[in-house]
Coordinates of C-alpha atoms and ligand atoms in Angstrom, one line a residue:
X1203 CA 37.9 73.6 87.1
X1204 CA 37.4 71.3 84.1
X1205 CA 38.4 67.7 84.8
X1206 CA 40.2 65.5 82.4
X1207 CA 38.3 63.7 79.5
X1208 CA 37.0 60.1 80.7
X1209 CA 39.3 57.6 78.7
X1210 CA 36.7 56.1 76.9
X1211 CA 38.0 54.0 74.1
X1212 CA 38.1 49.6 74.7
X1213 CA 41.6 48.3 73.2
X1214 CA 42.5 44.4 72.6
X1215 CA 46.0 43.8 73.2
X1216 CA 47.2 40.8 71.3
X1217 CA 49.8 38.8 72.4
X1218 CA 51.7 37.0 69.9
X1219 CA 54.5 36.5 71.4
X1220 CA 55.1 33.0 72.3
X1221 CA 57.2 29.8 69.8
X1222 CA 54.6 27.4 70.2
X1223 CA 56.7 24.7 71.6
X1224 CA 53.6 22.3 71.9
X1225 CA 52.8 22.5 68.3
X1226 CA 55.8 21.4 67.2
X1227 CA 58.6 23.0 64.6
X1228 CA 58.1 25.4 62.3
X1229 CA 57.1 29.3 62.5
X1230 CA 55.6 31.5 65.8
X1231 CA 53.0 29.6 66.3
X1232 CA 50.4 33.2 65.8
X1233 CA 52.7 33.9 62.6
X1234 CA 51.1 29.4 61.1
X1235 CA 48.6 29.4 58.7
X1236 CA 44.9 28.4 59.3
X1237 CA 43.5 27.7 55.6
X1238 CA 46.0 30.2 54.1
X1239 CA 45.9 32.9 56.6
X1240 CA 47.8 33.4 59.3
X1241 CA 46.3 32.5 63.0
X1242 CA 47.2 36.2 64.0
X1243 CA 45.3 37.6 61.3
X1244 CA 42.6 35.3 62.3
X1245 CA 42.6 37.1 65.6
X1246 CA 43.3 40.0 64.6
X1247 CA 39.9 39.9 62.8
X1248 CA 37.9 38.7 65.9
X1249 CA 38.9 41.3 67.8
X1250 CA 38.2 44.3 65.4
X1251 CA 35.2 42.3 64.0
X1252 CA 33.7 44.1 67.6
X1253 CA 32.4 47.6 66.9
X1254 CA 33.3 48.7 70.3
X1255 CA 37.3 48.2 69.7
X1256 CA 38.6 50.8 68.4
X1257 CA 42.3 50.1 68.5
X1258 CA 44.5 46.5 68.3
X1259 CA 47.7 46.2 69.7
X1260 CA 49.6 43.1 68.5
X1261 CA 53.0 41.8 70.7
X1262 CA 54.9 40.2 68.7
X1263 CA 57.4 37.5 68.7
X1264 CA 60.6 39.5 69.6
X1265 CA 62.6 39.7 66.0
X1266 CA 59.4 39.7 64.3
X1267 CA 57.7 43.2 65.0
X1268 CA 58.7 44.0 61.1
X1269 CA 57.1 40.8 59.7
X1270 CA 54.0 41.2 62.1
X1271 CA 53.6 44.8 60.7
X1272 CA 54.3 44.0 56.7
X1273 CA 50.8 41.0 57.4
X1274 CA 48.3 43.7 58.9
X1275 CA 49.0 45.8 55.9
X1276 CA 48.9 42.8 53.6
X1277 CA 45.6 41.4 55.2
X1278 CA 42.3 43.1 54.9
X1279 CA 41.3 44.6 57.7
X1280 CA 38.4 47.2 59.0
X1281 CA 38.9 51.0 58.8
X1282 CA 37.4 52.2 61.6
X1283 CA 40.4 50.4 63.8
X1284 CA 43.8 51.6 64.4
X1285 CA 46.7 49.0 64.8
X1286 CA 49.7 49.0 66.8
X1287 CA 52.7 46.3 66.8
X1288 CA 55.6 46.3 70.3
X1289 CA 58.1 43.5 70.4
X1290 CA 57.0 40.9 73.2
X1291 CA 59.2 39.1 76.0
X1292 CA 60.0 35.8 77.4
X1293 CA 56.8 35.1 78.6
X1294 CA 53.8 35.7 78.4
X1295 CA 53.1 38.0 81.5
X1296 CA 55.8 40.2 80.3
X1297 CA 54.5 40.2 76.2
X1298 CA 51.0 41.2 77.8
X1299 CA 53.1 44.0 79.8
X1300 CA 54.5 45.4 77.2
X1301 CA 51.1 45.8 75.4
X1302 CA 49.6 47.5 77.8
X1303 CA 52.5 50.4 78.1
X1304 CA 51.9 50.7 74.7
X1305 CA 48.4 52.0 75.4
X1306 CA 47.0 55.7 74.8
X1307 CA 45.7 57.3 77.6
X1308 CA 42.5 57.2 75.8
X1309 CA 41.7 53.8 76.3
X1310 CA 39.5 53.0 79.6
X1311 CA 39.0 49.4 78.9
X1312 CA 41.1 46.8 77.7
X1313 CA 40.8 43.2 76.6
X1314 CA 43.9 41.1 76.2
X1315 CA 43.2 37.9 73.7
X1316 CA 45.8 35.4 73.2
X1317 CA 46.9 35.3 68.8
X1318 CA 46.3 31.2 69.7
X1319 CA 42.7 31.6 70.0
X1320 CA 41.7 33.4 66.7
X1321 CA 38.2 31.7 65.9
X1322 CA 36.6 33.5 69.3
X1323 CA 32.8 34.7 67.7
X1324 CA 32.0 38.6 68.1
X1325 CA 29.5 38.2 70.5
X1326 CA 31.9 36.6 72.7
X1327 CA 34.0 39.7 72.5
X1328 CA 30.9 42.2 73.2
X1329 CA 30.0 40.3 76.3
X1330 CA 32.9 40.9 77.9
X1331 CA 33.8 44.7 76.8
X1332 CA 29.4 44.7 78.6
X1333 CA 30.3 43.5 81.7
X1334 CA 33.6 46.1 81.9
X1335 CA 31.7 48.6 80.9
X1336 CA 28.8 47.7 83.2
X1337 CA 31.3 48.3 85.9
X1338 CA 32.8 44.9 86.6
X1339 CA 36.9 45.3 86.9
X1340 CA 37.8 41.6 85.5
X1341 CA 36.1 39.8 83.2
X1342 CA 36.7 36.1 82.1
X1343 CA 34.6 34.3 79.3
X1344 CA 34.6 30.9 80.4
X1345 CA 32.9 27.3 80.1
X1346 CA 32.1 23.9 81.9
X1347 CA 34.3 21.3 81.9
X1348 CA 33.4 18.3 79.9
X1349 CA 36.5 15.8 81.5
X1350 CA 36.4 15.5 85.6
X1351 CA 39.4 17.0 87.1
X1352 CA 41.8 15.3 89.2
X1353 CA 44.7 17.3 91.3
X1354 CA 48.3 14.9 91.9
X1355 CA 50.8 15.2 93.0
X1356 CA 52.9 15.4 90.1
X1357 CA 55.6 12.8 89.2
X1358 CA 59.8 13.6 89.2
X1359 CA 59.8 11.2 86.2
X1360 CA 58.0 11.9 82.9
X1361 CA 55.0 9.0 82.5
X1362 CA 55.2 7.8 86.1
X1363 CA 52.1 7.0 88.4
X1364 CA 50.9 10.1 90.4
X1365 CA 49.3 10.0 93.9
X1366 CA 45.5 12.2 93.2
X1367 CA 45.3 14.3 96.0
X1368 CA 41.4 15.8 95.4
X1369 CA 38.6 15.5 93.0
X1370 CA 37.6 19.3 92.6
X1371 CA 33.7 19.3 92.0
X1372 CA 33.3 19.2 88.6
X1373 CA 30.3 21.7 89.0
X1374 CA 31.8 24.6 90.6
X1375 CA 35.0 24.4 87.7
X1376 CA 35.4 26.7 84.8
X1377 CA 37.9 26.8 81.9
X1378 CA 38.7 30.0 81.2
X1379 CA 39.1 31.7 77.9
X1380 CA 40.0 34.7 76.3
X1381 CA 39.5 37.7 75.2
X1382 CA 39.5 38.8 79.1
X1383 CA 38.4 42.1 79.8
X1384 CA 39.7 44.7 82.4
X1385 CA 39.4 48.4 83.5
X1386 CA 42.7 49.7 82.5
X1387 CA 43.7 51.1 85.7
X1388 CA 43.1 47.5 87.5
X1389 CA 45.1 45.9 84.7
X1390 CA 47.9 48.3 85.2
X1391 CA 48.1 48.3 88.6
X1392 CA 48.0 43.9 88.2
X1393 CA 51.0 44.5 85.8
X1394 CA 53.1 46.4 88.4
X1395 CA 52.1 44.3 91.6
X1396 CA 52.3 41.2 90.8
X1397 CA 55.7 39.5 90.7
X1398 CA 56.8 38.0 87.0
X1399 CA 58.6 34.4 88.4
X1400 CA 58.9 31.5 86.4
X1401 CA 56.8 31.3 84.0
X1402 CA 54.9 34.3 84.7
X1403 CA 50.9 34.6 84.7
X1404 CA 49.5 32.4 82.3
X1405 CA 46.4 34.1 83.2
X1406 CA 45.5 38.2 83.3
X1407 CA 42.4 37.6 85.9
X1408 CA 44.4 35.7 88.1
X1409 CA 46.7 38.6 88.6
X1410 CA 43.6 40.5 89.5
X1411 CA 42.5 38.3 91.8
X1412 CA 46.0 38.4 93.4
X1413 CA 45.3 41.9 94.3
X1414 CA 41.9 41.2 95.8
X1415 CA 39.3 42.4 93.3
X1416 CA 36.6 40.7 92.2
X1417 CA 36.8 39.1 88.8
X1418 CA 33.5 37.5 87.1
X1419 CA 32.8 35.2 85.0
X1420 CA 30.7 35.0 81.5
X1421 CA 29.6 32.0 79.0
X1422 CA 32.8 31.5 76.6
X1423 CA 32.2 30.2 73.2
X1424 CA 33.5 26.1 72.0
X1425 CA 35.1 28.0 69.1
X1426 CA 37.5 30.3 71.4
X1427 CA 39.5 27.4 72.1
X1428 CA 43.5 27.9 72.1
X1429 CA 45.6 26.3 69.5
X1430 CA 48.4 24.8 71.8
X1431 CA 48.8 20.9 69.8
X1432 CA 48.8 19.7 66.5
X1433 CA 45.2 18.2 66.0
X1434 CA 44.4 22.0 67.3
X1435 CA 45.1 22.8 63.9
X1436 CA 42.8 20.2 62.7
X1437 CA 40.5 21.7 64.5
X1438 CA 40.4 25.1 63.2
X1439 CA 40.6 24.2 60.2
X1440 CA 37.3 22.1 60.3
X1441 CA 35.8 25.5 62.0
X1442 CA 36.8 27.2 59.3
X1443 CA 35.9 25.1 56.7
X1444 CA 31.8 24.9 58.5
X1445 CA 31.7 28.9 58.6
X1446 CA 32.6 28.7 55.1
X1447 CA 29.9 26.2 54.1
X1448 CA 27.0 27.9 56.4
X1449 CA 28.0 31.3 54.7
X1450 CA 27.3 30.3 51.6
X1451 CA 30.7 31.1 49.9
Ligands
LIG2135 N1 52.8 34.5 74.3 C1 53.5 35.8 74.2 N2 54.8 35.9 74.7 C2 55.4 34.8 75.3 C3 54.7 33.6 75.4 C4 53.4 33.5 74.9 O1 52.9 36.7 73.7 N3 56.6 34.9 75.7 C5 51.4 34.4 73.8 C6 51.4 33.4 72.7 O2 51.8 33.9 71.4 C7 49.9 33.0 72.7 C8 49.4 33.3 74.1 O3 50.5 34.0 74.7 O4 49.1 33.8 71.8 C9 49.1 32.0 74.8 O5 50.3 31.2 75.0 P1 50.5 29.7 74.6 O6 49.2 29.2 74.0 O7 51.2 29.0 75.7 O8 51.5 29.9 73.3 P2 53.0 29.6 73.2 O9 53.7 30.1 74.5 O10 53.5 30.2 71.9 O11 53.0 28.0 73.1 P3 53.9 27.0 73.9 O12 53.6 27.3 75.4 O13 53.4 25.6 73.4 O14 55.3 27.3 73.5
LIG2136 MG1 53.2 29.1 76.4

């Protein structure tokens, strides 16, 4: 009896989704430009600038599947990757969601990597799709913390005093990043366990780690930081603006 093909092929679902309330008005926050090009496109790039992923799927925001679809083809992008585009959700637990049904069967491993952090660096990406691919069902890129971490109890009343409950040690803390990398079938079986309330996850591992399974962490990268304020932008752009200078163009 022949068994089934492995599914073999690493995916990055992108999700795109979200207004960007933090950043203030204007556009999706993925659809804003960094130096001229949108942040998705940015992203975008990151993610297929890896040899190993062979297909994107972008979420987009809701009404904007069309307008997400008319910037890949308008943008450069490699050949030897496929793209994809589903309308997202009301948060981003169900945006990721709705990226992953999108998925062919032939994809084994898949990263998801938030539109906001689009300066993540290639090798960034290719340690993570490693450590699936090594065997590891979760993967998180993350780094020290520079600021010491207080939990409070938080105040009713914007601005007011909160009681600090504990002083985590700042040694044993990570801030996680993305592009997070899963074996599909954990990832799925996350997406169908794990209750959507509130705000949903804010964070694929942590669903993983909700069902028991180990999740590991590797070194993140400075540049894969998420755009969430406005001197974010800043920010990027200064990135940017050094890549351009050290490549000579
Ligand atoms: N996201 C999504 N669908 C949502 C909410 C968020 O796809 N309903 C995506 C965002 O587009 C972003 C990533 O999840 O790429 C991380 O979310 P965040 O940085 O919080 O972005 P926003 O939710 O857009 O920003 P804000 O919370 O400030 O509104
Ligand atoms: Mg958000």
């Amino acid at each position: 009896m022949n068994s089934p093909p492995q599914p073999t092929r690493t995916a990055a679902v992108i999700p795109a989704a979200g207004r960007g309330v933090r950043l203030g008005p204007g556009a999706p926050k993925a659809l804003r430009a960094l130096n001229g090009t949108p942040m998705l496109i940015h992203a975008v790039r990151a993610m297929a600038a890896s040899r190993a992923v062979s297909l994107v799927v972008v979420v987009a925001p809701p009404d904007g599947a069309a307008e997400v679809k008319t910037l890949l083809s308008d943008h450069s992008l490699p050949d030897r990757t496929d793209f994809l585009v589903v309308p997202g959700g009301d948060t981003r637990q169900e945006s990721v969601r709705a990226g992953v049904d999108a998925l062919p069967p032939d994809v084994g491993t898949v990263l998801v990597h938030d539109a906001a952090r689009p300066l993540v660096p290639v090798d960034t990406v290719d340690t993570v799709i490693e450590t699936v691919r090594a065997g590891a069902p979760a993967v998180v890129p993350a780094l020290p913390l520079a600021d010491t971490v207080k939990e409070v109890e938080p105040a009713t009343e914007r601005g007011a005093p909160e009681r600090v409950v504990a002083t985590p040690e700042r040694a044993r803390l990570r801030a996680v990043q993305t592009p997070q990398g899963f074996d599909r079938e954990v990832l799925v079986r996350a997406h169908e366990t794990v209750e959507a309330s509130g705000e949903g996850a804010t964070d694929d591992a942590g669903m993983v780690e909700q069902l028991g399974l180990p999740v590991v962490v590797v070194p993140g990268h400075e540049e894969a930081f998420k755009v969430t304020r406005p001197l974010d932008l800043v920010l990027a752009e200064a990135v940017l603006a050094r890549r351009r200078a050290n490549d000579g163009f």
